[in-house]
Coordinates of C-alpha atoms and ligand atoms in Angstrom, one line a residue:
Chain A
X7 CA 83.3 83.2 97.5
X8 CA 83.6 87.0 97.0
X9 CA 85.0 89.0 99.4
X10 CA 85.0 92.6 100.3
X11 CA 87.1 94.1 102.7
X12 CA 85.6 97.6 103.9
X13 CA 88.4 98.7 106.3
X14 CA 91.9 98.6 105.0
X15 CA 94.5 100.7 104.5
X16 CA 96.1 99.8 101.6
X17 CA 98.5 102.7 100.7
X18 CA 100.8 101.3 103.6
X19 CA 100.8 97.5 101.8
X20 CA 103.0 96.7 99.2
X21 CA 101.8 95.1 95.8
X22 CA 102.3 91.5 97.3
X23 CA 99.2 91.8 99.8
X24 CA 97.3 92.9 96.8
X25 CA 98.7 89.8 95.2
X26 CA 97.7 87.6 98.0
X27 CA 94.0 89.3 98.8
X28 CA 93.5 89.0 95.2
X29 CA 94.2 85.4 95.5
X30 CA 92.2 84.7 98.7
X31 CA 89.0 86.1 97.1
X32 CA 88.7 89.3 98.5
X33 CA 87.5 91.2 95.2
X34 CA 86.8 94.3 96.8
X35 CA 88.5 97.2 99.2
X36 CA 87.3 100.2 100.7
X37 CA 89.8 102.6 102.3
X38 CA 89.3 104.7 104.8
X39 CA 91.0 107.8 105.0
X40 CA 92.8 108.2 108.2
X41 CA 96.2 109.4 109.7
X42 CA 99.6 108.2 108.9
X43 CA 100.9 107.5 112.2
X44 CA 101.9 110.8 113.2
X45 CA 100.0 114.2 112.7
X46 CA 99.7 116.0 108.9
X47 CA 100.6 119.4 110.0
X48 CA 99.3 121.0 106.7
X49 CA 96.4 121.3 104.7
X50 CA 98.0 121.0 101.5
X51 CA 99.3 116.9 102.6
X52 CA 95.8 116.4 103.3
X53 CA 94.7 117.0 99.3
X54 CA 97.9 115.3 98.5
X55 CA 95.9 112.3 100.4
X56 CA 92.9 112.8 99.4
X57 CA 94.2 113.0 95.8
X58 CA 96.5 109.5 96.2
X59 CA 93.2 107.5 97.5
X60 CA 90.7 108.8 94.4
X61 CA 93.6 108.7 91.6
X62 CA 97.2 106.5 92.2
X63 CA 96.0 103.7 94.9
X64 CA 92.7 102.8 93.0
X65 CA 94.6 102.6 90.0
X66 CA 97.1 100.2 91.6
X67 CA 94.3 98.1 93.4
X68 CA 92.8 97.6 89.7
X69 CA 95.8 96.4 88.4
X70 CA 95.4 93.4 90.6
X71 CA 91.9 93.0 90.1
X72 CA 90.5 94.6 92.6
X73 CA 87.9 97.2 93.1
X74 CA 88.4 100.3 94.8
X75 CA 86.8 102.6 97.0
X76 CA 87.4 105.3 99.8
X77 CA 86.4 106.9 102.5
X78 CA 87.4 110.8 103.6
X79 CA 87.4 112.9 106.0
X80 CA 89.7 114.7 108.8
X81 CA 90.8 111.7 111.4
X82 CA 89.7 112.9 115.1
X83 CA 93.3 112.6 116.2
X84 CA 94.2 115.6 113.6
X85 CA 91.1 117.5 114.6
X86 CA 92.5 119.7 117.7
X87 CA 94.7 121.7 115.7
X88 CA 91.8 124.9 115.0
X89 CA 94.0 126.3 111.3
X90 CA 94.1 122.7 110.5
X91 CA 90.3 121.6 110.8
X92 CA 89.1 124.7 109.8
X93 CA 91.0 124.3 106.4
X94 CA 90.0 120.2 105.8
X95 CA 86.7 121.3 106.5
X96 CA 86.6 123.9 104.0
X97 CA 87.8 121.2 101.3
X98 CA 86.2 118.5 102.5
X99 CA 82.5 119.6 100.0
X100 CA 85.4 119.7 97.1
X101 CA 87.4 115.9 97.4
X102 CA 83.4 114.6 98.9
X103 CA 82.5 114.8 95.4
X104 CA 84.9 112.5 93.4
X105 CA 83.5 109.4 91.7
X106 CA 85.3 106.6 94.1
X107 CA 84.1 108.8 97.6
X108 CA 81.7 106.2 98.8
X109 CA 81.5 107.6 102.6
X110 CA 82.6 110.3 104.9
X111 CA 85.4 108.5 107.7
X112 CA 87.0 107.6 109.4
X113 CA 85.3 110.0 111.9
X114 CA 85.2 109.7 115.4
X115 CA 87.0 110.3 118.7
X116 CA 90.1 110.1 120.3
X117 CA 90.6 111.8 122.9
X118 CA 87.1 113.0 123.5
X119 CA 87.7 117.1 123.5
X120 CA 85.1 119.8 122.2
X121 CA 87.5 120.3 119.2
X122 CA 87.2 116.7 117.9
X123 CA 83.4 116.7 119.3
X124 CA 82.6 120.0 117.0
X125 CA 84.6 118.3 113.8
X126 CA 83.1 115.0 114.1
X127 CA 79.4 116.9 114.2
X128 CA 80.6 119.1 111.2
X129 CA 81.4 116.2 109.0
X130 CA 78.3 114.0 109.6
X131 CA 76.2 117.1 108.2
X132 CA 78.2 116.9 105.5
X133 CA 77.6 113.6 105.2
X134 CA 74.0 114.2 105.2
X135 CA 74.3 117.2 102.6
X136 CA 76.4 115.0 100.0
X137 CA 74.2 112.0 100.8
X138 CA 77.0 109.8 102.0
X139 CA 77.1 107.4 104.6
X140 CA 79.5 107.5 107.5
X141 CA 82.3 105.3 108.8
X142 CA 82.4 106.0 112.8
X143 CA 86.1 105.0 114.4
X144 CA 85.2 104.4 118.6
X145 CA 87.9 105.3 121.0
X146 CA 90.4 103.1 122.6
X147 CA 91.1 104.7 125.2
X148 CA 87.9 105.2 128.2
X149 CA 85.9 102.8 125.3
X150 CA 82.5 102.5 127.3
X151 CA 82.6 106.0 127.7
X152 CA 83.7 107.7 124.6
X153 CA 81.7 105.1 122.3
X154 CA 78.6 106.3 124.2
X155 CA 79.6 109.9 123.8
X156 CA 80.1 108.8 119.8
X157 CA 77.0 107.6 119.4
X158 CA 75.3 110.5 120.6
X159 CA 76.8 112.7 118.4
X160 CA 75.8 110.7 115.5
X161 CA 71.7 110.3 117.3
X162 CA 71.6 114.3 117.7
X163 CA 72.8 114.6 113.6
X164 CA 69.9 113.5 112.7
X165 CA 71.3 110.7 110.0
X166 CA 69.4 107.7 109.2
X167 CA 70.4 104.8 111.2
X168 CA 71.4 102.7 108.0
X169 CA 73.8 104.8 106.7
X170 CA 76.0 104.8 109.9
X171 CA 78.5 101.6 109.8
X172 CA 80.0 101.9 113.6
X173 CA 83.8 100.1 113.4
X174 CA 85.7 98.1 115.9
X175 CA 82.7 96.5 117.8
X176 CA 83.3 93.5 120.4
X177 CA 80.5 91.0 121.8
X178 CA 80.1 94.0 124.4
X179 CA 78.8 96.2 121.9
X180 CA 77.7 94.8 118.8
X181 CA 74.2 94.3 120.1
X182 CA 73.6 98.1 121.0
X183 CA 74.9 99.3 117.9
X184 CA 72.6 97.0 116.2
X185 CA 69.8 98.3 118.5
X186 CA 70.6 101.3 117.0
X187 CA 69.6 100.2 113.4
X188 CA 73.4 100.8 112.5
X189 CA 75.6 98.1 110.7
X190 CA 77.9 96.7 113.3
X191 CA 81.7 96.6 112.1
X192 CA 84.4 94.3 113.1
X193 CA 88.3 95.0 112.9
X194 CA 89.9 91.5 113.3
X195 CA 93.5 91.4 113.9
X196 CA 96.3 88.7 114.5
X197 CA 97.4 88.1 118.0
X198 CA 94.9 90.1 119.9
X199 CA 91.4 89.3 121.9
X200 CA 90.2 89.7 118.4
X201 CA 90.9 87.5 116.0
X202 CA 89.0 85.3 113.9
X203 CA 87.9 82.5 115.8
X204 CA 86.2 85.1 118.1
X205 CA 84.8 87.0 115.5
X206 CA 82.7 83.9 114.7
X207 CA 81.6 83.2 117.5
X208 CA 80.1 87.0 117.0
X209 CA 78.6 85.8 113.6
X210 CA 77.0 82.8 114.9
X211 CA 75.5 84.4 117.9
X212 CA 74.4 87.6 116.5
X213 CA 73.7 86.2 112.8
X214 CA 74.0 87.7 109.5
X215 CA 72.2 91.4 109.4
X216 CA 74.2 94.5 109.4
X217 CA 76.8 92.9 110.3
X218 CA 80.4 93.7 108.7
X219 CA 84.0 92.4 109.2
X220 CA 87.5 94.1 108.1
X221 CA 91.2 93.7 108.5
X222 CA 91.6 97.2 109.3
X223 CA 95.2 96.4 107.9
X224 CA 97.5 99.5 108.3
X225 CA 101.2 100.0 108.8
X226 CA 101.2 98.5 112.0
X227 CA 101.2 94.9 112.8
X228 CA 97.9 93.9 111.2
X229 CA 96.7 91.3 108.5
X230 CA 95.8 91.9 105.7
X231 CA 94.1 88.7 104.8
X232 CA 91.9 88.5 107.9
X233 CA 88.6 88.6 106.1
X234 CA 89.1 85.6 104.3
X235 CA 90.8 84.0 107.6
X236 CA 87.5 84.7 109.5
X237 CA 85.6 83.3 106.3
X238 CA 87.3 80.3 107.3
X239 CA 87.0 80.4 110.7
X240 CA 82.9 81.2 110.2
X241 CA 83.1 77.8 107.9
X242 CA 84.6 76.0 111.2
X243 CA 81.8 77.1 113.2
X244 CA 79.3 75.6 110.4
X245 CA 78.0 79.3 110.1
X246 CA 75.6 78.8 106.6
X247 CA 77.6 80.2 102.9
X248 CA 75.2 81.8 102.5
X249 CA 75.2 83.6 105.7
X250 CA 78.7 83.9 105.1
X251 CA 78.2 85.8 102.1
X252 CA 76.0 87.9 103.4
X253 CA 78.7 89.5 106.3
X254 CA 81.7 89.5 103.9
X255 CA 80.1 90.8 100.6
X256 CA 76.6 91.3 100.4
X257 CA 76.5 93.6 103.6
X258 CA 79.9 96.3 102.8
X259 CA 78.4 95.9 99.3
X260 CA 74.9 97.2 100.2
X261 CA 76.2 99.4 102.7
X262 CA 78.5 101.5 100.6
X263 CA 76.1 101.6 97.3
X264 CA 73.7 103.8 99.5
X265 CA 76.1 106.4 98.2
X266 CA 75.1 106.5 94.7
X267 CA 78.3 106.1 93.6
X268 CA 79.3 102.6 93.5
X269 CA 78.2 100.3 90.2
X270 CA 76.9 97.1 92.2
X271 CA 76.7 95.1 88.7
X272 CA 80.0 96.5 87.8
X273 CA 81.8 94.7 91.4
X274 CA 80.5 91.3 90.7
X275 CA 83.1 90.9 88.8
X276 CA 87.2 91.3 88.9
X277 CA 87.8 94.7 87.3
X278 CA 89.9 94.0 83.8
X279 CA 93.3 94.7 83.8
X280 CA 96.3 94.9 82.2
X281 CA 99.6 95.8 84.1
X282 CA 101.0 97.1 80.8
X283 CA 98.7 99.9 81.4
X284 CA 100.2 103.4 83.0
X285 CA 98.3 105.9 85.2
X286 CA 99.6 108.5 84.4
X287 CA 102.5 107.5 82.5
X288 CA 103.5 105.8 85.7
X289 CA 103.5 101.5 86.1
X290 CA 103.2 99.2 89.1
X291 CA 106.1 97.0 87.6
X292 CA 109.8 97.5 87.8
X293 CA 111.0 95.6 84.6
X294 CA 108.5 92.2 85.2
X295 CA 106.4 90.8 82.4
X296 CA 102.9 92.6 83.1
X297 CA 100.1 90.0 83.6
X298 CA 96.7 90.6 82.8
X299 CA 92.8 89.9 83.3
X300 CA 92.7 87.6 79.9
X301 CA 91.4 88.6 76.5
X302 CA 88.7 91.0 78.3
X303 CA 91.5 93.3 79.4
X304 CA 92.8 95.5 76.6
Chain B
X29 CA 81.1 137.0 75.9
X30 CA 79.6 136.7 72.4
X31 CA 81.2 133.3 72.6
X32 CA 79.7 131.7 75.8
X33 CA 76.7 133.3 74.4
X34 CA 76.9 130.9 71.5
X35 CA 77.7 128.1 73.5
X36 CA 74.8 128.6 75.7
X37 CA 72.0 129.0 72.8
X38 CA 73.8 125.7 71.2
X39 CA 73.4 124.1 74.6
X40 CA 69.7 125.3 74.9
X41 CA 68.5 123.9 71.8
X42 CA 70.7 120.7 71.3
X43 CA 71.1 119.0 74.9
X44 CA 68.6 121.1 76.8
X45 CA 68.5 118.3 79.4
X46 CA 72.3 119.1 80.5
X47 CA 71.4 122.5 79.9
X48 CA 68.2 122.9 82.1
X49 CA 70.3 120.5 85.2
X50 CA 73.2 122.6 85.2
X51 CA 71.2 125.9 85.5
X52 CA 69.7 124.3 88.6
X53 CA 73.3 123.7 90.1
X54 CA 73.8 127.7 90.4
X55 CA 72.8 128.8 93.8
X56 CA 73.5 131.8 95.6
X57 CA 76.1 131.5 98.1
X58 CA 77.7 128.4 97.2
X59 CA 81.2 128.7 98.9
X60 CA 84.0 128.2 96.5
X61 CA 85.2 124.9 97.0
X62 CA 81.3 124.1 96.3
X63 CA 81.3 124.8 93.0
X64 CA 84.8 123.3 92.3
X65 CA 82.9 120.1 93.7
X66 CA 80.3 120.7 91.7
X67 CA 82.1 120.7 88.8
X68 CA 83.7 117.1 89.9
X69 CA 80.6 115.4 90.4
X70 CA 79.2 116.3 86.8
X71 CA 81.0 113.2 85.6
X72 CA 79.1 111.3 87.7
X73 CA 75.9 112.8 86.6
X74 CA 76.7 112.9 82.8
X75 CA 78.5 110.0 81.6
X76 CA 80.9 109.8 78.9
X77 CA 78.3 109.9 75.9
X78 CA 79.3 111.9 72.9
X79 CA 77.0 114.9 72.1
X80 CA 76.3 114.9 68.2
X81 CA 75.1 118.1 66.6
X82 CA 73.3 119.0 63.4
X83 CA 74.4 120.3 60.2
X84 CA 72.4 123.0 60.8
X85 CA 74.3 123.7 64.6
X86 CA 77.7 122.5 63.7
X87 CA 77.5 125.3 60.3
X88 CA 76.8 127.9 62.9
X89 CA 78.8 126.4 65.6
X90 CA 81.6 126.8 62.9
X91 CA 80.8 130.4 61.8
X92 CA 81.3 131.7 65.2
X93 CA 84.5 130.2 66.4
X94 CA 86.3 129.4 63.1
X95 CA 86.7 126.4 64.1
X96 CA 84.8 122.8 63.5
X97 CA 82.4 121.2 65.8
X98 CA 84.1 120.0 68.9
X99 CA 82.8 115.7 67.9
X100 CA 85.0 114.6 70.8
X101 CA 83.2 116.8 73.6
X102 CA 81.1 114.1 75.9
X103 CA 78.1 115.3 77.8
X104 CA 80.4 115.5 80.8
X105 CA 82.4 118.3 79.4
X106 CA 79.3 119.8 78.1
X107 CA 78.1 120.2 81.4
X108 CA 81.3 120.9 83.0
X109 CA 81.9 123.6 80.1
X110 CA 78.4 124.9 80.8
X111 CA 78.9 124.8 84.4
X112 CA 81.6 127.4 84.4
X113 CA 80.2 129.9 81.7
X114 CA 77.0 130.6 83.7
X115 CA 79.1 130.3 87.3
X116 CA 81.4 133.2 86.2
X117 CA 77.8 134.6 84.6
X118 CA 76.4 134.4 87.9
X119 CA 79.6 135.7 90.0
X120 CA 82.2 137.3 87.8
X121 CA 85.3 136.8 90.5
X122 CA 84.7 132.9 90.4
X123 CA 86.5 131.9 87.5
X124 CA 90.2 133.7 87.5
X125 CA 93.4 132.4 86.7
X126 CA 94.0 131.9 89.8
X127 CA 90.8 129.7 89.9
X128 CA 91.4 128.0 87.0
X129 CA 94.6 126.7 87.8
X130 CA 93.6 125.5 91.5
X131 CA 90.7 123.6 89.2
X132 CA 93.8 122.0 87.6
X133 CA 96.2 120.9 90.7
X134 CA 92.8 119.9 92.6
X135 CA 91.5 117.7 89.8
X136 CA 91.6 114.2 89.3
X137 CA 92.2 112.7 86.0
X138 CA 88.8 113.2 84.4
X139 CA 88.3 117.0 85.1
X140 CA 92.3 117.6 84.4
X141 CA 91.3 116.1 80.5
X142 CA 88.0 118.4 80.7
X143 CA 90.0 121.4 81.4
X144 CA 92.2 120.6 78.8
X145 CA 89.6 120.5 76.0
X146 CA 86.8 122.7 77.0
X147 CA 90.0 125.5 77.8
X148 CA 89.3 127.5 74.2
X149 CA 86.1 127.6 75.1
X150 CA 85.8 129.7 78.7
X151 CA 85.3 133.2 79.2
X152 CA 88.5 135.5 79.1
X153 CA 90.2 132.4 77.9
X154 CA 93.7 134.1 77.4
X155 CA 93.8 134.7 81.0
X156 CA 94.9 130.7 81.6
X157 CA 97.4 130.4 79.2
X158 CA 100.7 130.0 81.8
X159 CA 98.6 127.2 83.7
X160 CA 98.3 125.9 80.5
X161 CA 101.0 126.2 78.9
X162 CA 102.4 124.3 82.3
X163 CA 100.2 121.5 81.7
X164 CA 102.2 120.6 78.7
X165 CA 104.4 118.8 81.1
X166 CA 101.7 116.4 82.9
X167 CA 102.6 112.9 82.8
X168 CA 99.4 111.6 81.7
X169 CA 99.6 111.4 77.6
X170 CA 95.8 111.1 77.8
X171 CA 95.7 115.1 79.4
X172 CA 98.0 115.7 77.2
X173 CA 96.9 114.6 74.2
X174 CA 93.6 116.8 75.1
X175 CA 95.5 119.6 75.3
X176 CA 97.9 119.0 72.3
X177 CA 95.0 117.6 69.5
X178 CA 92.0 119.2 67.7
X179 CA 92.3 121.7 70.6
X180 CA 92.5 125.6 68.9
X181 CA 93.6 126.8 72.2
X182 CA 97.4 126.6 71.4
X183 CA 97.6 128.1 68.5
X184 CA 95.4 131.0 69.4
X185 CA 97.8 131.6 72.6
X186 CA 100.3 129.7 73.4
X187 CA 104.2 131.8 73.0
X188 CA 106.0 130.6 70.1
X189 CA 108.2 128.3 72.7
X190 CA 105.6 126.2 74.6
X191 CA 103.9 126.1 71.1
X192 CA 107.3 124.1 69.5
X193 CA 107.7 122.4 73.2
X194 CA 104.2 121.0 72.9
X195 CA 105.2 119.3 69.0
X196 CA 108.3 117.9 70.3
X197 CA 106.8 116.1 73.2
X198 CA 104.4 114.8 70.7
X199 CA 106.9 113.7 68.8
X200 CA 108.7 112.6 71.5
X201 CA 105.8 110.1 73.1
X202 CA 104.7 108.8 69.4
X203 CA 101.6 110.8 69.1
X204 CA 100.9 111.7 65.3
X205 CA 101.6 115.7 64.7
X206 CA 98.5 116.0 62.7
X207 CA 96.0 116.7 64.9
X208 CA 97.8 119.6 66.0
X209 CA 96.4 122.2 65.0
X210 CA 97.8 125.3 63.5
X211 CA 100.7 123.3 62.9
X212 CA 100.9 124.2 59.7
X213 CA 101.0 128.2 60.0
X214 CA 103.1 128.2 63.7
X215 CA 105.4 125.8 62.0
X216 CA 108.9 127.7 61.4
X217 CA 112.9 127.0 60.9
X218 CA 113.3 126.9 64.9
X219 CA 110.9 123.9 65.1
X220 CA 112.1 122.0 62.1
X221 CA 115.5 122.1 63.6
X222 CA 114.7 120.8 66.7
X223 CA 112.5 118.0 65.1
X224 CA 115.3 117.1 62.7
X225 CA 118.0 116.8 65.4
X226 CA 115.8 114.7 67.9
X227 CA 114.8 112.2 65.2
X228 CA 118.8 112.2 64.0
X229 CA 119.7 111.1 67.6
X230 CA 116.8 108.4 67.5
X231 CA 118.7 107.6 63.9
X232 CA 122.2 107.5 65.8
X233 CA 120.8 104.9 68.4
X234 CA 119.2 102.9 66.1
X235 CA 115.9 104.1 66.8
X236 CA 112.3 104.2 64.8
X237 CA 112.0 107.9 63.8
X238 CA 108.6 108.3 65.4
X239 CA 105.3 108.7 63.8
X240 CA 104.7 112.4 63.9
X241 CA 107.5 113.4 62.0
X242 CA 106.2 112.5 58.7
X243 CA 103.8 115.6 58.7
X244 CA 106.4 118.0 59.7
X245 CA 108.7 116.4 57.5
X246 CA 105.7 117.2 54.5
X247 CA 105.6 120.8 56.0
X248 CA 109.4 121.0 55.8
X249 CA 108.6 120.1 52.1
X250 CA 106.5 122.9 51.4
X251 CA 108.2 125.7 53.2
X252 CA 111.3 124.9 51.1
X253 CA 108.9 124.9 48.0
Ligands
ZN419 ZN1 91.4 102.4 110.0

């Protein structure tokens, strides 16, 4: 079965994970744009980052076979610095328009101050200028609270419903956010409340429509193979293949081509590849014999 | 501007559908960063088609820039190229130096090998010629082999240094020295020595002498002639 993973970070994994999703089926990544653990303090890291996800990391992903995509925008937890936001937001209509930007996110909050409020506002009507969807992060911390505050922000912009994809849902939420008309996201990670086996129980009771799993894989403890885990899991749970499908390829598929920007025909299958190849004069291998995609790849 | 002139009336008549969609794309008070998103997206929009021209165009295409038809030019860079002649048209402080070589640091791979050939091209073209002469360092051959082939702008301003700098590093990652052009006439005792002594130390290793040297070697020929 194909898989896509919509949510993972993949500039903190090394080229083994993309050995192993490749191998599990996942066929597909999207990757948000979000912070690195601690604050970027300049503007100038942020086009560094913004330049990494459209140029080196899509190259790398393809030369495992995998498709890649991103997301951008300024992460909420960056957004209460004023000579920070103000300059990401000045860019942002710039590094919006490169081929392999299929959304505006991670956006969201974090701490829930009018700073983050005003740059979360200012990004979804960029969103709507550039015709983009949106990837909304909810808080952790005061979740009932800051989700609703969230979604209000994203009612008052005035964006269609379908093109908002709300992440890191639980069986308490899903259902409004699907009230909503919004595609309902799921960040599944090892050792929590929310790991596979729960997630399908979300997929059996809620069914197929708008609604989305991810790893969410990062550089903290995370998994990078939890889509295909939860594929298994949803198998367990006698949950249809074609339902299956439906949440793991068919939905982030659909989802993300409302951009414009992503070749639907073109991700049905592997992208070619041959590890010989250089981006930029620069390889993925140190000395190995490069494999490739077969005679396709040239 | 005789030049962009030209390059507008060739545009007009011989891909007036890139022509009439870019003119749309210039709008008053369009912040900077706009446009240089703009110009990103035009790849998107355009494709990767070559644009063909006419006997009749490419004569007077020819006539005007002493120079042949640009063949390799794909609709992208034709509306890229066009994109920046009437946005400096429309707002002469757009496109300085200064902007052109943010345009460069800012660009992904696609509009770094636009730059690269449509360069000759742009209004006060001269004015780039240190961000371009940097480029001769990238690390992608494909940007640089845009820069470095069929492209008139190094010989019409590159210093006699970068000019011999750009040859070698053909030489050096095994592009052919052919498509260089001017070649021939910036060619001088400087450069043949430093081509001769790099392909002696490829020689002393045990090394293939690499495929551009064969045309230099011919000039070599002649100048001794
Ligand atoms: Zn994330």
């Amino acid at each position: 079965m194909k898989m896509f993973d919509p949510h993972i970070h993949m500039t903190s994994r090394t080229t083994d994970d993309y050995e192993r999703l490749a191998a599990a089926g996942i066929q597909a990544v999207c990757e948000p744009a979000f912070w690195m653990g601690q604050p970027r303090t300049h503007v100038g890291t942020f086009e560094d980052y913004f330049l990494s996800l459209v140029g080196w990391e899509k190259f790398r992903a393809e030369q495992f076979g995998i498709h890649h995509v991103c997301t951008l925008a300024m992460n909420p937890k960056e957004a209460n610095q004023p000579d920070l936001a103000k300059g990401v937001l000045e860019l942002l209509p710039l590094y919006l328009q490169k081929d392999s930007v299929v959304a505006v996110g991670e956006i969201g909050l974090d701490d829930q101050t009018p700073a983050e409020q005003e740059v979360m506002a200012a990004q979804i009507e960029l969103a709507i200028k550039f015709n983009l969807p949106i990837l909304i992060h909810t808080p952790h911390r005061d979740k009932k609270e800051g989700t609703q505050r969230c979604l209000d922000i994203v009612k008052e912009s005035g964006i269609a419903p379908e093109m908002v994809l709300v992440d890191h849902n639980t069986e308490e939420t899903v259902q409004g956010v699907l009230d909503l008309g919004y595609y309902a996201g799921h960040s599944v990670y090892p050792h929590t409340k929310m790991e596979e086996t729960r997630m399908a129980k979300i997929a059996k009771e809620f069914g197929s429509e708008r609604i989305i799993v991810n790893s969410a894989a990062d550089w903290g403890v995370s998994d990078p193979l939890m889509v295909p885990k939860t594929v298994q899991a949803m198998r367990d749970l006698k949950i249809s293949e074609e339902e299956i499908e439906t949440i793991v390829w068919k939905n982030p598929l659909g989802f993300f081509a409302q951009s414009g920007r992503l070749d639907v025909e073109k991700f049905e299958t592997r992208p070619s590849f041959d590890q010989a190849k250089l981006f930029q004069d620069n390889s993925v291998l140190r000395g190995q014999a490069p494999k490739a995609s077969g005679p396709a790849a040239n | 501007m005789q030049n962009q002139i030209h390059i507008q009336r060739f545009a007009e008549e011989n891909v007036s559908e890139i022509y009439k969609a870019v003119r749309q794309l210039i709008v008053p008070g369009q912040s900077h960063y706009e446009r240089l998103g703009i110009f990103a997206s035009l790849h998107r929009a355009w494709g990767d088609d070559p644009v063909r021209a006419t006997g009749k165009a490419a004569a007077s295409w020819a006539a005007q820039f002493s120079q042949p038809f640009p063949f390799f030019f794909n609709k992208t860079d034709w509306a890229r190229l066009l994109f920046l002649i009437m946005a400096s048209e429309h707002d002469a402080d757009f496109l300085t130096a200064e902007t052109f070589d943010s345009m460069i640091r800012r660009g992904d791979h696609s509009e770094q090998i636009t730059l690269a050939k449509i360069l000759f091209y742009l209004p006060e073209a001269g004015e780039y010629r240190q961000t371009a002469e940097r480029m001769i360092a990238t690390n992608s051959s494909d940007v640089f082999k845009s820069l470095a082939h069929h492209n008139p702008y190094p010989m019409a301003y590159f210093s006699d240094l970068m000019f011999q700098q750009m040859v070698l590093k053909a030489l050096f990652i095994d592009l052919p020295s052919r498509p260089i052009l001017g070649l021939d006439q910036r060619a001088n005792a400087e450069l043949f020595r430093m081509a001769n002594d790099y392909v002696r130390e490829r020689e002393i290793a045990s090394r293939s002498v690499p495929r551009g040297f064969a045309y230099i070697e011919s000039l070599q020929a002649e100048a001794r002639a």
